[in-house]
PDB file of C-alpha atoms in Angstrom:
ATOM      1  CA  UNK Y  86      -0.012  -0.591  -0.022  1.00  0.00           C
ATOM      2  CA  UNK Y  87       1.171   3.833   0.396  1.00  0.00           C
ATOM      3  CA  UNK Y  88       0.430   6.185   2.429  1.00  0.00           C
ATOM      4  CA  UNK Y  89      -2.027   8.946   0.457  1.00  0.00           C
ATOM      5  CA  UNK Y  90      -0.310  11.806   2.877  1.00  0.00           C
ATOM      6  CA  UNK Y  91       2.356  11.245   0.510  1.00  0.00           C
ATOM      7  CA  UNK Y  92       0.655  11.451  -2.395  1.00  0.00           C
ATOM      8  CA  UNK Y  93      -1.001  14.837  -1.106  1.00  0.00           C
ATOM      9  CA  UNK Y  94       2.177  16.108   0.086  1.00  0.00           C
ATOM     10  CA  UNK Y  95       4.116  15.245  -3.848  1.00  0.00           C
ATOM     11  CA  UNK Y  96       0.527  17.224  -5.992  1.00  0.00           C
ATOM     12  CA  UNK Y  97       0.863  19.438  -3.480  1.00  0.00           C
ATOM     13  CA  UNK Y  98       4.373  20.222  -4.256  1.00  0.00           C
ATOM     14  CA  UNK Y  99       3.783  21.155  -8.248  1.00  0.00           C
ATOM     15  CA  UNK Y 100       2.782  24.482  -6.103  1.00  0.00           C
ATOM     16  CA  UNK Y 101       6.329  25.153  -4.763  1.00  0.00           C
ATOM     17  CA  UNK Y 102       8.146  24.059  -7.995  1.00  0.00           C
ATOM     18  CA  UNK Y 103       6.014  26.785  -9.998  1.00  0.00           C
ATOM     19  CA  UNK Y 104       6.441  29.125  -7.162  1.00  0.00           C
ATOM     20  CA  UNK Y 105       9.666  28.741  -7.161  1.00  0.00           C
ATOM     21  CA  UNK Y 106       9.962  28.731 -10.761  1.00  0.00           C
ATOM     22  CA  UNK Y 107       8.653  31.870 -10.759  1.00  0.00           C
ATOM     23  CA  UNK Y 108      11.497  33.327  -8.402  1.00  0.00           C
ATOM     24  CA  UNK Y 109      14.374  31.939  -8.989  1.00  0.00           C
ATOM     25  CA  UNK Y 110      13.705  32.855 -12.592  1.00  0.00           C
ATOM     26  CA  UNK Y 111      14.645  29.022 -14.256  1.00  0.00           C
ATOM     27  CA  UNK Y 112      12.182  29.456 -17.598  1.00  0.00           C
ATOM     28  CA  UNK Y 113      15.119  28.904 -19.619  1.00  0.00           C
ATOM     29  CA  UNK Y 114      14.845  25.319 -18.292  1.00  0.00           C
ATOM     30  CA  UNK Y 115      11.414  24.646 -18.758  1.00  0.00           C
ATOM     31  CA  UNK Y 116      11.227  25.751 -21.425  1.00  0.00           C
ATOM     32  CA  UNK Y 117      14.025  24.838 -24.088  1.00  0.00           C
ATOM     33  CA  UNK Y 118      12.998  20.747 -23.076  1.00  0.00           C
ATOM     34  CA  UNK Y 119       9.766  21.382 -23.788  1.00  0.00           C
ATOM     35  CA  UNK Y 120      10.423  22.891 -26.694  1.00  0.00           C
ATOM     36  CA  UNK Y 121      12.354  19.789 -27.766  1.00  0.00           C
ATOM     37  CA  UNK Y 122       9.831  17.591 -26.299  1.00  0.00           C
ATOM     38  CA  UNK Y 123       7.224  18.781 -28.003  1.00  0.00           C
ATOM     39  CA  UNK Y 124       9.674  18.474 -31.836  1.00  0.00           C
ATOM     40  CA  UNK Y 125      10.687  15.367 -30.762  1.00  0.00           C
ATOM     41  CA  UNK Y 126       7.441  14.102 -30.349  1.00  0.00           C
ATOM     42  CA  UNK Y 127       5.619  15.235 -33.451  1.00  0.00           C
ATOM     43  CA  UNK Y 128       8.097  13.818 -36.253  1.00  0.00           C
ATOM     44  CA  UNK Y 129       8.408  10.313 -33.331  1.00  0.00           C
ATOM     45  CA  UNK Y 130       4.294  10.398 -34.582  1.00  0.00           C
ATOM     46  CA  UNK Y 131       4.533  11.324 -38.234  1.00  0.00           C
ATOM     47  CA  UNK Y 132       6.479   8.698 -38.637  1.00  0.00           C
ATOM     48  CA  UNK Y 133       4.910   6.140 -36.492  1.00  0.00           C
ATOM     49  CA  UNK Y 134       1.446   7.180 -38.395  1.00  0.00           C
ATOM     50  CA  UNK Y 135       3.200   6.740 -41.987  1.00  0.00           C
ATOM     51  CA  UNK Y 136       4.823   3.137 -40.902  1.00  0.00           C
ATOM     52  CA  UNK Y 137       1.964   1.859 -38.942  1.00  0.00           C
ATOM     53  CA  UNK Y 138      -0.152   2.638 -42.240  1.00  0.00           C
ATOM     54  CA  UNK Y 139       2.336   1.255 -44.693  1.00  0.00           C
ATOM     55  CA  UNK Y 140       2.957  -2.086 -42.146  1.00  0.00           C
ATOM     56  CA  UNK Y 141      -0.890  -2.894 -42.296  1.00  0.00           C
ATOM     57  CA  UNK Y 142      -0.830  -1.949 -45.930  1.00  0.00           C
ATOM     58  CA  UNK Y 143       2.059  -4.751 -45.894  1.00  0.00           C
ATOM     59  CA  UNK Y 144       0.424  -7.368 -43.515  1.00  0.00           C
ATOM     60  CA  UNK Y 145      -2.821  -7.140 -45.441  1.00  0.00           C
ATOM     61  CA  UNK Y 146      -1.620  -7.710 -48.750  1.00  0.00           C
ATOM     62  CA  UNK Y 147       0.925 -10.616 -46.995  1.00  0.00           C
ATOM     63  CA  UNK Y 148      -2.342 -13.410 -45.949  1.00  0.00           C
ATOM     64  CA  UNK Y 149      -4.078 -11.621 -48.869  1.00  0.00           C
ATOM     65  CA  UNK Y 150      -7.079 -10.038 -46.912  1.00  0.00           C
ATOM     66  CA  UNK Y 151      -7.364  -7.642 -49.661  1.00  0.00           C
ATOM     67  CA  UNK Y 152      -8.771  -9.523 -52.016  1.00  0.00           C
ATOM     68  CA  UNK Y 153     -10.358 -11.537 -50.304  1.00  0.00           C
ATOM     69  CA  UNK Y 154     -12.826  -8.106 -49.162  1.00  0.00           C
ATOM     70  CA  UNK Y 155     -12.642  -7.512 -53.279  1.00  0.00           C
ATOM     71  CA  UNK Y 156     -13.844 -10.262 -53.671  1.00  0.00           C
ATOM     72  CA  UNK Y 157     -16.756 -10.478 -51.362  1.00  0.00           C
ATOM     73  CA  UNK Y 158     -17.628  -7.056 -52.748  1.00  0.00           C
ATOM     74  CA  UNK Y 159     -19.707  -6.232 -49.992  1.00  0.00           C
ATOM     75  CA  UNK Y 160     -19.786  -2.817 -48.423  1.00  0.00           C
ATOM     76  CA  UNK Y 161     -19.935  -3.749 -44.682  1.00  0.00           C
ATOM     77  CA  UNK Y 162     -17.125  -6.253 -44.810  1.00  0.00           C
ATOM     78  CA  UNK Y 163     -15.020  -3.145 -46.317  1.00  0.00           C
ATOM     79  CA  UNK Y 164     -16.225  -0.500 -43.063  1.00  0.00           C
ATOM     80  CA  UNK Y 165     -14.886  -3.548 -41.214  1.00  0.00           C
ATOM     81  CA  UNK Y 166     -12.091  -3.848 -42.600  1.00  0.00           C
ATOM     82  CA  UNK Y 167     -11.174  -0.143 -42.846  1.00  0.00           C
ATOM     83  CA  UNK Y 168     -12.275   0.157 -39.396  1.00  0.00           C
ATOM     84  CA  UNK Y 169      -9.440  -2.699 -37.578  1.00  0.00           C
ATOM     85  CA  UNK Y 170      -7.739  -1.141 -40.057  1.00  0.00           C
ATOM     86  CA  UNK Y 171      -7.509   2.168 -38.501  1.00  0.00           C
ATOM     87  CA  UNK Y 172      -7.638   0.341 -34.870  1.00  0.00           C
ATOM     88  CA  UNK Y 173      -4.585  -1.778 -35.710  1.00  0.00           C
ATOM     89  CA  UNK Y 174      -2.994   2.356 -36.236  1.00  0.00           C
ATOM     90  CA  UNK Y 175      -4.543   3.547 -32.904  1.00  0.00           C
ATOM     91  CA  UNK Y 176      -2.697   1.069 -30.898  1.00  0.00           C
ATOM     92  CA  UNK Y 177       0.561   1.605 -32.650  1.00  0.00           C
ATOM     93  CA  UNK Y 178      -0.258   5.366 -31.765  1.00  0.00           C
ATOM     94  CA  UNK Y 179      -0.972   4.246 -27.747  1.00  0.00           C
ATOM     95  CA  UNK Y 180       1.950   2.421 -27.458  1.00  0.00           C
ATOM     96  CA  UNK Y 181       4.213   5.321 -29.046  1.00  0.00           C
ATOM     97  CA  UNK Y 182       2.311   7.218 -26.535  1.00  0.00           C
ATOM     98  CA  UNK Y 183       3.442   4.832 -23.193  1.00  0.00           C
ATOM     99  CA  UNK Y 184       6.692   4.687 -24.016  1.00  0.00           C
ATOM    100  CA  UNK Y 185       7.638   8.190 -25.470  1.00  0.00           C
ATOM    101  CA  UNK Y 186       8.185   9.818 -22.124  1.00  0.00           C
ATOM    102  CA  UNK Y 187      10.808   7.095 -21.213  1.00  0.00           C
ATOM    103  CA  UNK Y 188      12.715   7.757 -24.760  1.00  0.00           C
ATOM    104  CA  UNK Y 189      12.739  11.389 -24.188  1.00  0.00           C
ATOM    105  CA  UNK Y 190      13.672  11.322 -19.968  1.00  0.00           C
ATOM    106  CA  UNK Y 191      16.346   8.946 -21.744  1.00  0.00           C
ATOM    107  CA  UNK Y 192      17.447  11.728 -24.023  1.00  0.00           C
ATOM    108  CA  UNK Y 193      16.786  14.317 -21.377  1.00  0.00           C
ATOM    109  CA  UNK Y 194      18.951  13.069 -18.783  1.00  0.00           C
ATOM    110  CA  UNK Y 195      21.767  15.095 -18.582  1.00  0.00           C
ATOM    111  CA  UNK Y 196      19.012  18.003 -18.672  1.00  0.00           C
ATOM    112  CA  UNK Y 197      16.517  16.648 -15.923  1.00  0.00           C
ATOM    113  CA  UNK Y 198      19.757  15.264 -13.965  1.00  0.00           C
ATOM    114  CA  UNK Y 199      20.359  19.590 -13.753  1.00  0.00           C
ATOM    115  CA  UNK Y 200      17.324  20.683 -12.568  1.00  0.00           C
ATOM    116  CA  UNK Y 201      17.397  19.235 -10.788  1.00  0.00           C
ATOM    117  CA  UNK Y 202      21.321  19.376  -8.641  1.00  0.00           C
ATOM    118  CA  UNK Y 203      20.187  23.266  -9.386  1.00  0.00           C
ATOM    119  CA  UNK Y 204      17.265  22.919  -7.740  1.00  0.00           C
ATOM    120  CA  UNK Y 205      18.100  20.837  -4.533  1.00  0.00           C
ATOM    121  CA  UNK Y 206      21.401  23.622  -4.454  1.00  0.00           C
ATOM    122  CA  UNK Y 207      19.260  26.448  -4.635  1.00  0.00           C
ATOM    123  CA  UNK Y 208      16.736  24.855  -1.122  1.00  0.00           C
ATOM    124  CA  UNK Y 209      19.764  24.119   0.039  1.00  0.00           C
ATOM    125  CA  UNK Y 210      22.855  27.343  -0.687  1.00  0.00           C
ATOM    126  CA  UNK Y 211      25.178  24.611  -1.517  1.00  0.00           C
ATOM    127  CA  UNK Y 212      26.707  23.777  -4.840  1.00  0.00           C
ATOM    128  CA  UNK Y 213      27.572  20.161  -5.857  1.00  0.00           C
ATOM    129  CA  UNK Y 214      31.069  20.059  -8.074  1.00  0.00           C
ATOM    130  CA  UNK Y 215      30.796  19.493 -11.824  1.00  0.00           C
ATOM    131  CA  UNK Y 216      32.598  15.985 -13.060  1.00  0.00           C
ATOM    132  CA  UNK Y 217      31.665  14.771 -16.798  1.00  0.00           C
ATOM    133  CA  UNK Y 218      33.150  11.904 -16.012  1.00  0.00           C
ATOM    134  CA  UNK Y 219      30.652  11.674 -13.163  1.00  0.00           C
ATOM    135  CA  UNK Y 220      27.645  12.911 -15.727  1.00  0.00           C
ATOM    136  CA  UNK Y 221      28.464  10.102 -17.709  1.00  0.00           C
ATOM    137  CA  UNK Y 222      28.743   7.614 -14.768  1.00  0.00           C
ATOM    138  CA  UNK Y 223      24.656   9.352 -14.103  1.00  0.00           C
ATOM    139  CA  UNK Y 224      23.193   8.670 -17.611  1.00  0.00           C
ATOM    140  CA  UNK Y 225      24.167   5.483 -18.308  1.00  0.00           C
ATOM    141  CA  UNK Y 226      22.754   4.741 -14.618  1.00  0.00           C
ATOM    142  CA  UNK Y 227      19.833   6.538 -15.997  1.00  0.00           C
ATOM    143  CA  UNK Y 228      19.139   5.035 -18.871  1.00  0.00           C
ATOM    144  CA  UNK Y 229      19.673   1.606 -17.079  1.00  0.00           C
ATOM    145  CA  UNK Y 230      16.406   2.477 -15.139  1.00  0.00           C
ATOM    146  CA  UNK Y 231      14.740   3.529 -17.660  1.00  0.00           C
ATOM    147  CA  UNK Y 232      14.882   0.358 -19.434  1.00  0.00           C
ATOM    148  CA  UNK Y 233      14.701  -1.848 -16.485  1.00  0.00           C
ATOM    149  CA  UNK Y 234      11.618   0.916 -15.708  1.00  0.00           C
ATOM    150  CA  UNK Y 235       9.956   0.297 -19.153  1.00  0.00           C
ATOM    151  CA  UNK Y 236       9.825  -3.810 -18.788  1.00  0.00           C
ATOM    152  CA  UNK Y 237       8.327  -3.081 -15.396  1.00  0.00           C
ATOM    153  CA  UNK Y 238       5.287  -1.123 -16.304  1.00  0.00           C
ATOM    154  CA  UNK Y 239       5.100  -2.980 -20.138  1.00  0.00           C
ATOM    155  CA  UNK Y 240       4.746  -6.560 -17.703  1.00  0.00           C
ATOM    156  CA  UNK Y 241       2.446  -4.931 -15.448  1.00  0.00           C
ATOM    157  CA  UNK Y 242       0.676  -3.648 -18.014  1.00  0.00           C
ATOM    158  CA  UNK Y 243       0.105  -6.895 -20.127  1.00  0.00           C
ATOM    159  CA  UNK Y 244      -0.881  -8.852 -16.205  1.00  0.00           C
ATOM    160  CA  UNK Y 245      -3.652  -6.266 -16.182  1.00  0.00           C
ATOM    161  CA  UNK Y 246      -4.758  -6.602 -20.215  1.00  0.00           C
ATOM    162  CA  UNK Y 247      -5.511  -9.963 -19.138  1.00  0.00           C
ATOM    163  CA  UNK Y 248      -6.901  -9.230 -16.044  1.00  0.00           C
ATOM    164  CA  UNK Y 249      -9.385  -6.609 -17.065  1.00  0.00           C
ATOM    165  CA  UNK Y 250     -11.638  -9.501 -19.313  1.00  0.00           C
ATOM    166  CA  UNK Y 251     -12.284 -10.731 -16.116  1.00  0.00           C
ATOM    167  CA  UNK Y 252     -16.042  -9.217 -15.401  1.00  0.00           C
ATOM    168  CA  UNK Y 253     -16.657  -7.141 -12.035  1.00  0.00           C
ATOM    169  CA  UNK Y 254     -12.628  -7.249 -12.044  1.00  0.00           C
ATOM    170  CA  UNK Y 255     -11.881  -5.951 -14.965  1.00  0.00           C
ATOM    171  CA  UNK Y 256     -13.643  -2.953 -14.443  1.00  0.00           C
ATOM    172  CA  UNK Y 257     -11.651  -1.896 -12.647  1.00  0.00           C
ATOM    173  CA  UNK Y 258      -8.403  -1.642 -14.817  1.00  0.00           C
ATOM    174  CA  UNK Y 259      -8.388   1.441 -16.209  1.00  0.00           C
ATOM    175  CA  UNK Y 260      -7.589   3.019 -13.040  1.00  0.00           C
ATOM    176  CA  UNK Y 261      -5.626   0.957 -11.733  1.00  0.00           C
ATOM    177  CA  UNK Y 262      -3.297   1.518 -15.067  1.00  0.00           C
ATOM    178  CA  UNK Y 263      -4.005   5.244 -13.879  1.00  0.00           C
ATOM    179  CA  UNK Y 264      -1.558   4.259 -10.882  1.00  0.00           C
ATOM    180  CA  UNK Y 265       0.644   2.205 -12.169  1.00  0.00           C
ATOM    181  CA  UNK Y 266       1.930   4.397 -15.291  1.00  0.00           C
ATOM    182  CA  UNK Y 267       1.358   7.044 -12.453  1.00  0.00           C
ATOM    183  CA  UNK Y 268       3.426   5.250  -9.937  1.00  0.00           C
ATOM    184  CA  UNK Y 269       6.445   5.197 -12.885  1.00  0.00           C
ATOM    185  CA  UNK Y 270       6.732   8.419 -14.228  1.00  0.00           C
ATOM    186  CA  UNK Y 271       7.740   9.472 -10.725  1.00  0.00           C
ATOM    187  CA  UNK Y 272       9.706   6.848  -9.821  1.00  0.00           C
ATOM    188  CA  UNK Y 273      12.123   8.909 -12.617  1.00  0.00           C
ATOM    189  CA  UNK Y 274      11.601  12.069 -11.376  1.00  0.00           C
ATOM    190  CA  UNK Y 275      12.287  11.333  -8.338  1.00  0.00           C
ATOM    191  CA  UNK Y 276      15.328   8.911  -8.942  1.00  0.00           C
ATOM    192  CA  UNK Y 277      16.994  12.301 -10.146  1.00  0.00           C
ATOM    193  CA  UNK Y 278      17.578  13.529  -6.216  1.00  0.00           C
ATOM    194  CA  UNK Y 279      18.885   9.614  -5.882  1.00  0.00           C
ATOM    195  CA  UNK Y 280      21.357   9.319  -7.992  1.00  0.00           C
ATOM    196  CA  UNK Y 281      22.768  12.856  -7.041  1.00  0.00           C
ATOM    197  CA  UNK Y 282      23.453  10.856  -3.755  1.00  0.00           C
ATOM    198  CA  UNK Y 283      24.914   8.636  -4.553  1.00  0.00           C
ATOM    199  CA  UNK Y 284      22.021   5.584  -3.982  1.00  0.00           C
ATOM    200  CA  UNK Y 285      23.165   2.610  -6.786  1.00  0.00           C
ATOM    201  CA  UNK Y 286      20.339   0.896  -7.870  1.00  0.00           C
ATOM    202  CA  UNK Y 287      18.560  -1.084  -5.649  1.00  0.00           C
ATOM    203  CA  UNK Y 288      19.128   1.429  -2.712  1.00  0.00           C
ATOM    204  CA  UNK Y 289      17.087   3.775  -5.532  1.00  0.00           C
ATOM    205  CA  UNK Y 290      14.407   0.856  -6.003  1.00  0.00           C
ATOM    206  CA  UNK Y 291      14.457   0.483  -2.004  1.00  0.00           C
ATOM    207  CA  UNK Y 292      13.467   3.863  -0.698  1.00  0.00           C
ATOM    208  CA  UNK Y 293      10.731   5.144  -4.216  1.00  0.00           C
ATOM    209  CA  UNK Y 294       9.595   1.991  -2.695  1.00  0.00           C
ATOM    210  CA  UNK Y 295       9.236   3.039   0.416  1.00  0.00           C
ATOM    211  CA  UNK Y 296       7.458   6.584  -0.989  1.00  0.00           C
ATOM    212  CA  UNK Y 297       5.357   5.190  -3.666  1.00  0.00           C
ATOM    213  CA  UNK Y 298       2.768   7.422  -2.600  1.00  0.00           C
ATOM    214  CA  UNK Y 299       5.548  10.423  -3.422  1.00  0.00           C
ATOM    215  CA  UNK Y 300       6.001   8.549  -6.635  1.00  0.00           C
ATOM    216  CA  UNK Y 301       2.465   8.452  -7.346  1.00  0.00           C
ATOM    217  CA  UNK Y 302       1.125  12.062  -6.195  1.00  0.00           C
ATOM    218  CA  UNK Y 303       4.234  12.907  -8.295  1.00  0.00           C
ATOM    219  CA  UNK Y 304       2.998  10.978 -11.629  1.00  0.00           C
ATOM    220  CA  UNK Y 305      -0.990  11.664 -11.153  1.00  0.00           C
ATOM    221  CA  UNK Y 306      -0.008  15.378 -12.236  1.00  0.00           C
ATOM    222  CA  UNK Y 307       2.465  14.590 -14.464  1.00  0.00           C
ATOM    223  CA  UNK Y 308       0.226  12.425 -16.950  1.00  0.00           C
ATOM    224  CA  UNK Y 309      -2.517  15.468 -16.408  1.00  0.00           C
ATOM    225  CA  UNK Y 310      -0.007  17.467 -16.960  1.00  0.00           C
ATOM    226  CA  UNK Y 311       0.533  15.125 -20.953  1.00  0.00           C
ATOM    227  CA  UNK Y 312      -2.744  15.188 -21.515  1.00  0.00           C
ATOM    228  CA  UNK Y 313      -3.024  19.261 -22.941  1.00  0.00           C
ATOM    229  CA  UNK Y 314      -2.035  19.261 -25.599  1.00  0.00           C
ATOM    230  CA  UNK Y 315       1.923  21.119 -26.413  1.00  0.00           C
ATOM    231  CA  UNK Y 316       1.562  23.624 -22.904  1.00  0.00           C
ATOM    232  CA  UNK Y 317       0.855  20.245 -20.874  1.00  0.00           C
ATOM    233  CA  UNK Y 318       3.670  18.877 -22.927  1.00  0.00           C
ATOM    234  CA  UNK Y 319       6.029  21.313 -22.406  1.00  0.00           C
ATOM    235  CA  UNK Y 320       5.675  22.064 -18.931  1.00  0.00           C
ATOM    236  CA  UNK Y 321       5.170  18.826 -17.273  1.00  0.00           C
ATOM    237  CA  UNK Y 322       8.696  17.200 -17.539  1.00  0.00           C
ATOM    238  CA  UNK Y 323      10.757  20.084 -15.936  1.00  0.00           C
ATOM    239  CA  UNK Y 324       8.387  20.485 -13.527  1.00  0.00           C
ATOM    240  CA  UNK Y 325       7.864  17.237 -12.180  1.00  0.00           C
ATOM    241  CA  UNK Y 326      11.190  17.033 -11.905  1.00  0.00           C
ATOM    242  CA  UNK Y 327      11.207  20.241  -9.695  1.00  0.00           C
ATOM    243  CA  UNK Y 328       8.498  19.347  -7.534  1.00  0.00           C
ATOM    244  CA  UNK Y 329       9.811  15.749  -6.458  1.00  0.00           C
ATOM    245  CA  UNK Y 330      13.471  18.138  -5.078  1.00  0.00           C
ATOM    246  CA  UNK Y 331      11.336  19.823  -3.589  1.00  0.00           C
ATOM    247  CA  UNK Y 332       9.488  16.929  -2.146  1.00  0.00           C
ATOM    248  CA  UNK Y 333      12.520  15.285  -1.401  1.00  0.00           C
ATOM    249  CA  UNK Y 334      14.136  17.837   0.215  1.00  0.00           C
ATOM    250  CA  UNK Y 335      13.128  16.498   3.881  1.00  0.00           C
ATOM    251  CA  UNK Y 336      13.347  13.016   3.136  1.00  0.00           C
ATOM    252  CA  UNK Y 337      16.453  11.010   4.470  1.00  0.00           C
ATOM    253  CA  UNK Y 338      17.438   9.900   0.821  1.00  0.00           C
ATOM    254  CA  UNK Y 339      19.879   6.330   1.340  1.00  0.00           C
TER     255      UNK Y 339
END
């Protein structure tokens, strides 16, 4: 289970993050990653939508489905075929939406790591020594952690998908899926602070599990931010990183 107090604290930390950003004029660290996110997102979406259409067309030709539909000369069958083909492309898009956030977190990990460090430096009135070698190690660690979370989240979603076919119980799956995704998104935001305090992957995983309410709360707001086109996409990642850093300020990372 998780602490609702920690969930509430994580949600409230977004308000503190906004005040912190305004007070210390950190907008360039918000807007630059946000603009890059939007550019990469739309570029990726263009290719995913295009190649998913090519994949559907290739598959239907390979299985001779197109010829079969044409031979039937039924408007209803043709309509259903078009609907199924469109649905397959939508599935590809949903998978893209789900995993693009992780890919972006991997690409932008140096920026978000620095942003988390800068936030804590301001809060604690201290500076963290910069090291290129340490930065390289942190990037590699961040990639490993993101890949680990992708695997675990995929496994969890597949299990929930199977459970969703169970009557009554399946009705709760969309809500549970929301909390699962929120947890993994919040996990990624909290890990920047764990990484800076030199927790290894096992220690970081154990710490965040212990404070899973914070991860869920942070990820919930991040998830809802991402539902707002463009503006939400630009603000969500950086706000989430700063909010997680502020929320962890009084926690003993170990």
